[in-house]
Amino acid sequence: MTKLVTVRESYDWITENEVTQVQLEELIRYIEERYPNENVLDQRYKRVRFINFVGVIQCSDIRYEIVPKINLSADDERKALLSMLSVSNFIPITFYERVKNGQETADLLTAFLTAFLERLLKELKKGIYKTYERQEENLYVMKGKLELSNHIRQNAFNHTRAYCSFDELTENNSMNQLFKAALQIVRSSSVLHTSKLQLERCLGYLDQVDVVNFPPHKLNEVRLNRQNERFRDAVLFAKLIIEHASIYNKGQQSSSFSFLFPMNLLFEKYMEVALEAAAGADAVISQHAKTRLLHNKKSGQENILLKPDFLVNNKVIIDTKWKSATYHGKSRYQQSDIYQMYAYVTAYKEAIRCILLYPKQEGEAEHPVWEVVDTNKTIEMKAVRIDEFWNSVDDLKELLNDG
């Protein structure tokens, strides 16, 4: 029986009240192996919390679900995360319509796997992908090309067989082997009856496909072309599953895998899509990198590249910040962020507004607006709702119109 532990990123601690010491150590071990160069866990004495990342981790009989903290219920925060992942294309399968209609209130992993299984089964029903693969067999009849050296070695005293090589149309190819490997990994993690049925139906279509291991280099051998393009989403998702899988042998084998997403990058990408919907795709420039802050008098070169997250209509500069702008009912900001925005608004001559953009919390404070001395330019703090995509778009429209 898998236990679900749901926590909020950078807020809730996982302690030995929720999991055993062994389970906690397994989680830490998995993170250290799978994400060695990432700052994923804040570790204290007998407790940990997730920072900078959201998503889901399956470790043996514990499933950890990390959702963004936006002061909603667990279901709403989960739906908000699924919406952000869908509209920003952070995962190759969209389930935005299901989220919008309120259908996806199960845990994150179930949502991910359900979307994957539905997409894969839909394509398999249309017809399993087949390719011509080279085969070698010792046959009673000639087929293809006689492999003379192997024929002599195997049939020196048997004149009734011929060792042949030939091309045969088969479903036992690398792409279908990829699907089967991914399905085998998640087989024990599908909790919904409908998901289990879909998984078994997928495996039924792949019954003649070999089960093979997929080291990282082998994943790159699975390529898309015009004949199998319809499987693109399923292929990308299967690769995600296999890339994120890790096996621990503790007397018995258990499969651990995860879907973790950097929250800062996810929030920025989500805001890009929402800004394009609010202002128009042509009005928004992402990661603008054509302006420099200083001119070196000796070398004649421009130094200190400025790279704001977004430039809107050449008038509004926006930098996203995945953190709360409110603390105990008051605005909270870092002076370094304000200095950075001052550098932006000074260097961009046409810009009249610089905005630090935060996710909106319940009980949001009234945030300050600073006027740059002797100019009509402003530096502002703003917050937008992320509970639902079109709420985000509406807030951004109002924000841009305020100027």
GROMACS .gro file of C-alpha atoms in nm:
model
  403
    1MET     CA    1   0.000   0.000   0.000
    2THR     CA    2   0.154   0.331  -0.111
    3LYS     CA    3   0.134   0.618   0.134
    4LEU     CA    4   0.090   0.970  -0.007
    5VAL     CA    5   0.274   1.257   0.161
    6THR     CA    6   0.178   1.601   0.024
    7VAL     CA    7   0.391   1.902   0.117
    8ARG     CA    8   0.424   2.260   0.000
    9GLU     CA    9   0.750   2.373  -0.153
   10SER     CA   10   0.976   2.572   0.081
   11TYR     CA   11   0.719   2.547   0.361
   12ASP     CA   12   0.619   2.203   0.495
   13TRP     CA   13   0.873   1.976   0.665
   14ILE     CA   14   0.880   1.598   0.632
   15THR     CA   15   0.962   1.444   0.968
   16GLU     CA   16   0.968   1.100   1.125
   17ASN     CA   17   0.608   1.162   1.228
   18GLU     CA   18   0.510   1.112   0.861
   19VAL     CA   19   0.771   0.857   0.749
   20THR     CA   20   1.016   0.619   0.912
   21GLN     CA   21   1.386   0.690   0.943
   22VAL     CA   22   1.458   0.427   0.675
   23GLN     CA   23   1.210   0.590   0.436
   24LEU     CA   24   1.356   0.933   0.503
   25GLU     CA   25   1.708   0.806   0.434
   26GLU     CA   26   1.591   0.644   0.110
   27LEU     CA   27   1.442   0.976  -0.003
   28ILE     CA   28   1.767   1.163   0.074
   29ARG     CA   29   1.971   0.894  -0.100
   30TYR     CA   30   1.755   0.911  -0.409
   31ILE     CA   31   1.778   1.292  -0.431
   32GLU     CA   32   2.157   1.284  -0.388
   33GLU     CA   33   2.190   1.027  -0.667
   34ARG     CA   34   1.936   1.163  -0.911
   35TYR     CA   35   1.992   1.538  -0.856
   36PRO     CA   36   2.356   1.567  -0.742
   37ASN     CA   37   2.403   1.924  -0.864
   38GLU     CA   38   2.066   2.066  -0.764
   39ASN     CA   39   1.956   2.229  -0.441
   40VAL     CA   40   1.644   2.018  -0.387
   41LEU     CA   41   1.634   1.942  -0.014
   42ASP     CA   42   1.678   2.160   0.292
   43GLN     CA   43   1.805   1.908   0.547
   44ARG     CA   44   1.786   1.957   0.921
   45TYR     CA   45   1.799   1.716   1.215
   46LYS     CA   46   1.547   1.438   1.144
   47ARG     CA   47   1.351   1.651   0.899
   48VAL     CA   48   1.371   1.773   0.540
   49ARG     CA   49   1.173   2.002   0.314
   50PHE     CA   50   1.175   2.058  -0.059
   51ILE     CA   51   1.299   2.389  -0.196
   52ASN     CA   52   1.306   2.528  -0.549
   53PHE     CA   53   1.136   2.219  -0.697
   54VAL     CA   54   0.779   2.088  -0.729
   55GLY     CA   55   0.643   1.760  -0.862
   56VAL     CA   56   0.628   1.402  -0.741
   57ILE     CA   57   0.872   1.136  -0.620
   58GLN     CA   58   0.793   0.767  -0.586
   59CYS     CA   59   1.020   0.587  -0.338
   60SER     CA   60   0.927   0.228  -0.251
   61ASP     CA   61   0.597   0.254  -0.062
   62ILE     CA   62   0.600   0.634  -0.017
   63ARG     CA   63   0.488   0.887  -0.275
   64TYR     CA   64   0.598   1.244  -0.209
   65GLU     CA   65   0.396   1.518  -0.373
   66ILE     CA   66   0.541   1.869  -0.374
   67VAL     CA   67   0.302   2.148  -0.470
   68PRO     CA   68   0.348   2.526  -0.487
   69LYS     CA   69   0.236   2.719  -0.180
   70ILE     CA   70  -0.040   2.954  -0.288
   71ASN     CA   71  -0.255   2.929   0.024
   72LEU     CA   72  -0.526   2.717  -0.130
   73SER     CA   73  -0.643   2.365  -0.049
   74ALA     CA   74  -0.422   2.071  -0.145
   75ASP     CA   75  -0.654   1.990  -0.437
   76ASP     CA   76  -0.647   2.349  -0.564
   77GLU     CA   77  -0.270   2.376  -0.532
   78ARG     CA   78  -0.237   2.047  -0.719
   79LYS     CA   79  -0.467   2.169  -0.995
   80ALA     CA   80  -0.277   2.498  -1.015
   81LEU     CA   81   0.049   2.308  -1.063
   82LEU     CA   82  -0.102   2.081  -1.330
   83SER     CA   83  -0.236   2.388  -1.510
   84MET     CA   84   0.106   2.557  -1.501
   85LEU     CA   85   0.280   2.244  -1.632
   86SER     CA   86   0.025   2.204  -1.910
   87VAL     CA   87   0.011   2.556  -2.050
   88SER     CA   88   0.389   2.606  -2.025
   89ASN     CA   89   0.467   2.274  -2.202
   90PHE     CA   90   0.697   2.158  -1.923
   91ILE     CA   91   0.575   1.805  -1.986
   92PRO     CA   92   0.504   1.663  -2.332
   93ILE     CA   93   0.142   1.571  -2.261
   94THR     CA   94  -0.127   1.826  -2.192
   95PHE     CA   95  -0.416   1.767  -1.955
   96TYR     CA   96  -0.523   2.129  -1.926
   97GLU     CA   97  -0.880   2.060  -2.039
   98ARG     CA   98  -0.915   1.791  -1.771
   99VAL     CA   99  -0.779   2.030  -1.509
  100LYS     CA  100  -1.005   2.314  -1.622
  101ASN     CA  101  -1.310   2.089  -1.603
  102GLY     CA  102  -1.219   1.980  -1.251
  103GLN     CA  103  -1.162   1.618  -1.348
  104GLU     CA  104  -0.800   1.594  -1.232
  105THR     CA  105  -0.813   1.600  -0.852
  106ALA     CA  106  -0.621   1.278  -0.794
  107ASP     CA  107  -0.258   1.288  -0.686
  108LEU     CA  108   0.000   1.424  -0.928
  109LEU     CA  109   0.151   1.093  -1.029
  110THR     CA  110  -0.190   0.952  -1.115
  111ALA     CA  111  -0.257   1.262  -1.326
  112PHE     CA  112   0.074   1.224  -1.511
  113LEU     CA  113   0.037   0.852  -1.571
  114THR     CA  114  -0.328   0.878  -1.672
  115ALA     CA  115  -0.243   1.136  -1.937
  116PHE     CA  116   0.046   0.920  -2.064
  117LEU     CA  117  -0.160   0.600  -2.076
  118GLU     CA  118  -0.453   0.768  -2.248
  119ARG     CA  119  -0.228   0.914  -2.518
  120LEU     CA  120  -0.031   0.593  -2.574
  121LEU     CA  121  -0.340   0.371  -2.585
  122LYS     CA  122  -0.509   0.608  -2.831
  123GLU     CA  123  -0.219   0.574  -3.074
  124LEU     CA  124  -0.174   0.199  -3.026
  125LYS     CA  125  -0.540   0.149  -3.115
  126LYS     CA  126  -0.474   0.319  -3.449
  127GLY     CA  127  -0.205   0.063  -3.516
  128ILE     CA  128   0.120  -0.044  -3.357
  129TYR     CA  129   0.429   0.106  -3.519
  130LYS     CA  130   0.629  -0.150  -3.720
  131THR     CA  131   0.969  -0.130  -3.882
  132TYR     CA  132   1.191  -0.356  -4.088
  133GLU     CA  133   1.446  -0.502  -3.847
  134ARG     CA  134   1.743  -0.721  -3.936
  135GLN     CA  135   1.702  -1.080  -3.815
  136GLU     CA  136   1.936  -1.377  -3.813
  137GLU     CA  137   1.804  -1.733  -3.783
  138ASN     CA  138   1.904  -2.090  -3.861
  139LEU     CA  139   1.622  -2.193  -4.097
  140TYR     CA  140   1.512  -2.497  -4.291
  141VAL     CA  141   1.459  -2.280  -4.600
  142MET     CA  142   1.666  -2.001  -4.754
  143LYS     CA  143   1.548  -1.654  -4.665
  144GLY     CA  144   1.734  -1.336  -4.745
  145LYS     CA  145   2.111  -1.370  -4.738
  146LEU     CA  146   2.317  -1.674  -4.639
  147GLU     CA  147   2.562  -1.581  -4.363
  148LEU     CA  148   2.840  -1.816  -4.473
  149SER     CA  149   3.072  -1.802  -4.170
  150ASN     CA  150   2.788  -1.855  -3.921
  151HIS     CA  151   2.634  -2.119  -4.149
  152ILE     CA  152   2.958  -2.322  -4.156
  153ARG     CA  153   3.004  -2.285  -3.780
  154GLN     CA  154   2.653  -2.399  -3.693
  155ASN     CA  155   2.567  -2.635  -3.977
  156ALA     CA  156   2.892  -2.816  -4.062
  157PHE     CA  157   2.724  -3.151  -4.006
  158ASN     CA  158   2.366  -3.045  -4.073
  159HIS     CA  159   2.275  -3.010  -4.440
  160THR     CA  160   1.905  -2.940  -4.377
  161ARG     CA  161   1.947  -2.587  -4.237
  162ALA     CA  162   2.074  -2.254  -4.361
  163TYR     CA  163   2.188  -1.967  -4.138
  164CYS     CA  164   2.030  -1.658  -4.295
  165SER     CA  165   1.999  -1.285  -4.234
  166PHE     CA  166   1.693  -1.098  -4.355
  167ASP     CA  167   1.480  -0.789  -4.292
  168GLU     CA  168   1.142  -0.852  -4.134
  169LEU     CA  169   0.853  -0.615  -4.064
  170THR     CA  170   0.804  -0.631  -3.688
  171GLU     CA  171   0.671  -0.440  -3.388
  172ASN     CA  172   0.979  -0.545  -3.190
  173ASN     CA  173   1.164  -0.217  -3.248
  174SER     CA  174   1.334   0.036  -3.020
  175MET     CA  175   1.034   0.268  -2.990
  176ASN     CA  176   0.796  -0.005  -2.876
  177GLN     CA  177   1.066  -0.143  -2.646
  178LEU     CA  178   1.085   0.207  -2.495
  179PHE     CA  179   0.711   0.206  -2.430
  180LYS     CA  180   0.721  -0.139  -2.273
  181ALA     CA  181   1.014  -0.046  -2.045
  182ALA     CA  182   0.830   0.267  -1.925
  183LEU     CA  183   0.507   0.073  -1.866
  184GLN     CA  184   0.693  -0.189  -1.663
  185ILE     CA  185   0.842   0.085  -1.441
  186VAL     CA  186   0.508   0.249  -1.360
  187ARG     CA  187   0.308  -0.072  -1.340
  188SER     CA  188   0.314  -0.080  -0.960
  189SER     CA  189   0.235   0.292  -0.934
  190SER     CA  190  -0.101   0.299  -1.113
  191VAL     CA  191  -0.359   0.313  -0.837
  192LEU     CA  192  -0.679   0.389  -1.029
  193HIS     CA  193  -0.863   0.086  -1.164
  194THR     CA  194  -0.912   0.258  -1.501
  195SER     CA  195  -0.539   0.336  -1.521
  196LYS     CA  196  -0.448  -0.025  -1.449
  197LEU     CA  197  -0.685  -0.141  -1.722
  198GLN     CA  198  -0.533   0.106  -1.968
  199LEU     CA  199  -0.183  -0.005  -1.875
  200GLU     CA  200  -0.264  -0.373  -1.925
  201ARG     CA  201  -0.428  -0.295  -2.260
  202CYS     CA  202  -0.113  -0.111  -2.370
  203LEU     CA  203   0.100  -0.407  -2.265
  204GLY     CA  204  -0.136  -0.633  -2.459
  205TYR     CA  205  -0.064  -0.442  -2.778
  206LEU     CA  206   0.309  -0.476  -2.700
  207ASP     CA  207   0.297  -0.847  -2.616
  208GLN     CA  208   0.541  -0.942  -2.894
  209VAL     CA  209   0.789  -0.671  -2.794
  210ASP     CA  210   1.100  -0.763  -2.595
  211VAL     CA  211   1.167  -0.617  -2.249
  212VAL     CA  212   1.506  -0.447  -2.266
  213ASN     CA  213   1.710  -0.214  -2.046
  214PHE     CA  214   1.743   0.147  -2.155
  215PRO     CA  215   2.067   0.315  -2.043
  216PRO     CA  216   2.083   0.691  -2.126
  217HIS     CA  217   2.270   0.644  -2.455
  218LYS     CA  218   2.009   0.394  -2.578
  219LEU     CA  219   1.729   0.650  -2.525
  220ASN     CA  220   1.887   0.865  -2.795
  221GLU     CA  221   1.852   0.580  -3.043
  222VAL     CA  222   1.473   0.616  -3.038
  223ARG     CA  223   1.409   0.869  -3.313
  224LEU     CA  224   1.094   1.018  -3.456
  225ASN     CA  225   1.011   1.038  -3.825
  226ARG     CA  226   0.710   1.094  -4.046
  227GLN     CA  227   0.587   0.740  -3.989
  228ASN     CA  228   0.588   0.755  -3.607
  229GLU     CA  229   0.540   1.129  -3.543
  230ARG     CA  230   0.195   1.063  -3.396
  231PHE     CA  231   0.367   0.891  -3.102
  232ARG     CA  232   0.580   1.199  -3.021
  233ASP     CA  233   0.415   1.290  -2.687
  234ALA     CA  234   0.415   0.930  -2.569
  235VAL     CA  235   0.782   0.884  -2.666
  236LEU     CA  236   0.892   1.198  -2.483
  237PHE     CA  237   0.697   1.102  -2.174
  238ALA     CA  238   0.831   0.745  -2.179
  239LYS     CA  239   1.184   0.886  -2.198
  240LEU     CA  240   1.107   1.105  -1.896
  241ILE     CA  241   0.992   0.802  -1.699
  242ILE     CA  242   1.302   0.598  -1.784
  243GLU     CA  243   1.546   0.887  -1.738
  244HIS     CA  244   1.408   0.954  -1.392
  245ALA     CA  245   1.400   0.591  -1.280
  246SER     CA  246   1.649   0.457  -1.030
  247ILE     CA  247   1.676   0.110  -0.881
  248TYR     CA  248   1.780   0.039  -0.523
  249ASN     CA  249   1.854  -0.312  -0.410
  250LYS     CA  250   1.777  -0.348  -0.041
  251GLY     CA  251   1.728  -0.722  -0.022
  252GLN     CA  252   1.447  -0.667  -0.270
  253GLN     CA  253   1.432  -0.441  -0.572
  254SER     CA  254   1.217  -0.134  -0.562
  255SER     CA  255   1.173   0.121  -0.837
  256SER     CA  256   1.209   0.489  -0.752
  257PHE     CA  257   1.142   0.768  -0.996
  258SER     CA  258   1.035   1.129  -1.002
  259PHE     CA  259   0.898   1.418  -1.200
  260LEU     CA  260   1.050   1.730  -1.046
  261PHE     CA  261   1.038   2.076  -1.200
  262PRO     CA  262   1.238   2.389  -1.103
  263MET     CA  263   0.976   2.626  -0.967
  264ASN     CA  264   1.152   2.950  -1.062
  265LEU     CA  265   1.181   2.840  -1.425
  266LEU     CA  266   0.827   2.701  -1.432
  267PHE     CA  267   0.680   3.027  -1.297
  268GLU     CA  268   0.878   3.230  -1.551
  269LYS     CA  269   0.766   3.013  -1.843
  270TYR     CA  270   0.406   3.014  -1.723
  271MET     CA  271   0.413   3.395  -1.702
  272GLU     CA  272   0.553   3.411  -2.056
  273VAL     CA  273   0.254   3.219  -2.193
  274ALA     CA  274   0.011   3.427  -1.985
  275LEU     CA  275   0.176   3.755  -2.093
  276GLU     CA  276   0.150   3.656  -2.459
  277ALA     CA  277  -0.220   3.585  -2.407
  278ALA     CA  278  -0.266   3.918  -2.227
  279ALA     CA  279  -0.060   4.149  -2.453
  280GLY     CA  280  -0.014   3.950  -2.774
  281ALA     CA  281   0.278   3.728  -2.871
  282ASP     CA  282   0.437   4.001  -3.086
  283ALA     CA  283   0.443   4.243  -2.793
  284VAL     CA  284   0.644   4.019  -2.558
  285ILE     CA  285   1.018   3.962  -2.585
  286SER     CA  286   1.153   3.692  -2.352
  287GLN     CA  287   1.508   3.710  -2.211
  288HIS     CA  288   1.592   4.030  -2.398
  289ALA     CA  289   1.971   4.045  -2.425
  290LYS     CA  290   2.062   4.342  -2.644
  291THR     CA  291   2.126   4.610  -2.383
  292ARG     CA  292   2.438   4.664  -2.176
  293LEU     CA  293   2.473   4.880  -1.870
  294LEU     CA  294   2.822   5.030  -1.906
  295HIS     CA  295   3.063   5.152  -2.170
  296ASN     CA  296   3.432   5.072  -2.121
  297LYS     CA  297   3.622   5.392  -2.213
  298LYS     CA  298   3.955   5.213  -2.260
  299SER     CA  299   3.840   4.918  -2.471
  300GLY     CA  300   3.544   5.091  -2.630
  301GLN     CA  301   3.330   4.786  -2.557
  302GLU     CA  302   2.991   4.767  -2.390
  303ASN     CA  303   3.002   4.577  -2.058
  304ILE     CA  304   2.754   4.421  -1.813
  305LEU     CA  305   2.484   4.251  -2.017
  306LEU     CA  306   2.129   4.312  -1.895
  307LYS     CA  307   1.880   4.032  -1.943
  308PRO     CA  308   1.533   4.099  -1.801
  309ASP     CA  309   1.282   3.816  -1.811
  310PHE     CA  310   1.035   4.007  -2.031
  311LEU     CA  311   1.014   4.327  -2.228
  312VAL     CA  312   0.656   4.423  -2.324
  313ASN     CA  313   0.598   4.673  -2.607
  314ASN     CA  314   0.946   4.813  -2.535
  315LYS     CA  315   0.783   5.005  -2.247
  316VAL     CA  316   0.741   4.761  -1.959
  317ILE     CA  317   1.017   4.545  -1.809
  318ILE     CA  318   0.908   4.246  -1.600
  319ASP     CA  319   1.116   4.015  -1.381
  320THR     CA  320   0.946   3.715  -1.221
  321LYS     CA  321   1.016   3.613  -0.861
  322TRP     CA  322   0.890   3.282  -0.727
  323LYS     CA  323   0.850   3.380  -0.363
  324SER     CA  324   0.595   3.551  -0.147
  325ALA     CA  325   0.589   3.929  -0.167
  326THR     CA  326   0.395   3.947   0.161
  327TYR     CA  327   0.516   3.859   0.509
  328HIS     CA  328   0.295   3.913   0.815
  329GLY     CA  329   0.073   4.146   0.614
  330LYS     CA  330   0.358   4.367   0.490
  331SER     CA  331   0.547   4.388   0.162
  332ARG     CA  332   0.871   4.195   0.154
  333TYR     CA  333   1.145   4.249  -0.104
  334GLN     CA  334   1.521   4.232  -0.138
  335GLN     CA  335   1.711   4.552  -0.204
  336SER     CA  336   1.927   4.371  -0.460
  337ASP     CA  337   1.612   4.312  -0.668
  338ILE     CA  338   1.529   4.683  -0.658
  339TYR     CA  339   1.884   4.776  -0.760
  340GLN     CA  340   1.858   4.534  -1.051
  341MET     CA  341   1.532   4.689  -1.166
  342TYR     CA  342   1.686   5.035  -1.137
  343ALA     CA  343   1.966   4.920  -1.367
  344TYR     CA  344   1.708   4.794  -1.616
  345VAL     CA  345   1.493   5.107  -1.619
  346THR     CA  346   1.802   5.327  -1.650
  347ALA     CA  347   1.957   5.135  -1.939
  348TYR     CA  348   1.632   5.088  -2.134
  349LYS     CA  349   1.563   5.444  -2.243
  350GLU     CA  350   1.212   5.377  -2.377
  351ALA     CA  351   1.099   5.179  -2.072
  352ILE     CA  352   0.876   5.364  -1.828
  353ARG     CA  353   0.787   5.080  -1.588
  354CYS     CA  354   0.987   4.804  -1.421
  355ILE     CA  355   0.780   4.539  -1.244
  356LEU     CA  356   0.880   4.270  -0.999
  357LEU     CA  357   0.614   4.004  -1.052
  358TYR     CA  358   0.521   3.761  -0.772
  359PRO     CA  359   0.259   3.486  -0.725
  360LYS     CA  360  -0.044   3.619  -0.540
  361GLN     CA  361  -0.110   3.497  -0.187
  362GLU     CA  362  -0.414   3.522   0.036
  363GLY     CA  363  -0.402   3.843   0.235
  364GLU     CA  364  -0.171   4.010  -0.018
  365ALA     CA  365  -0.025   4.337   0.110
  366GLU     CA  366  -0.052   4.672  -0.068
  367HIS     CA  367   0.280   4.689  -0.249
  368PRO     CA  368   0.492   5.000  -0.304
  369VAL     CA  369   0.555   5.188  -0.627
  370TRP     CA  370   0.884   5.376  -0.647
  371GLU     CA  371   0.937   5.670  -0.878
  372VAL     CA  372   1.287   5.711  -1.021
  373VAL     CA  373   1.405   6.060  -0.919
  374ASP     CA  374   1.373   6.329  -1.190
  375THR     CA  375   1.199   6.092  -1.434
  376ASN     CA  376   0.850   5.961  -1.505
  377LYS     CA  377   0.975   5.603  -1.466
  378THR     CA  378   0.856   5.368  -1.192
  379ILE     CA  379   0.968   5.050  -1.019
  380GLU     CA  380   0.675   4.842  -0.893
  381MET     CA  381   0.588   4.524  -0.709
  382LYS     CA  382   0.288   4.332  -0.841
  383ALA     CA  383   0.128   3.993  -0.771
  384VAL     CA  384  -0.088   3.779  -1.000
  385ARG     CA  385  -0.315   3.484  -0.935
  386ILE     CA  386  -0.188   3.147  -1.055
  387ASP     CA  387  -0.481   2.933  -0.942
  388GLU     CA  388  -0.620   2.928  -1.298
  389PHE     CA  389  -0.466   3.033  -1.628
  390TRP     CA  390  -0.727   3.285  -1.735
  391ASN     CA  391  -0.719   3.447  -1.391
  392SER     CA  392  -0.348   3.500  -1.449
  393VAL     CA  393  -0.420   3.652  -1.790
  394ASP     CA  394  -0.688   3.885  -1.648
  395ASP     CA  395  -0.452   4.003  -1.372
  396LEU     CA  396  -0.177   4.072  -1.627
  397LYS     CA  397  -0.415   4.267  -1.851
  398GLU     CA  398  -0.517   4.484  -1.556
  399LEU     CA  399  -0.154   4.525  -1.452
  400LEU     CA  400  -0.048   4.640  -1.800
  401ASN     CA  401  -0.346   4.872  -1.838
  402ASP     CA  402  -0.270   5.039  -1.505
  403GLY     CA  403   0.031   5.198  -1.665
   0.00000   0.00000   0.00000
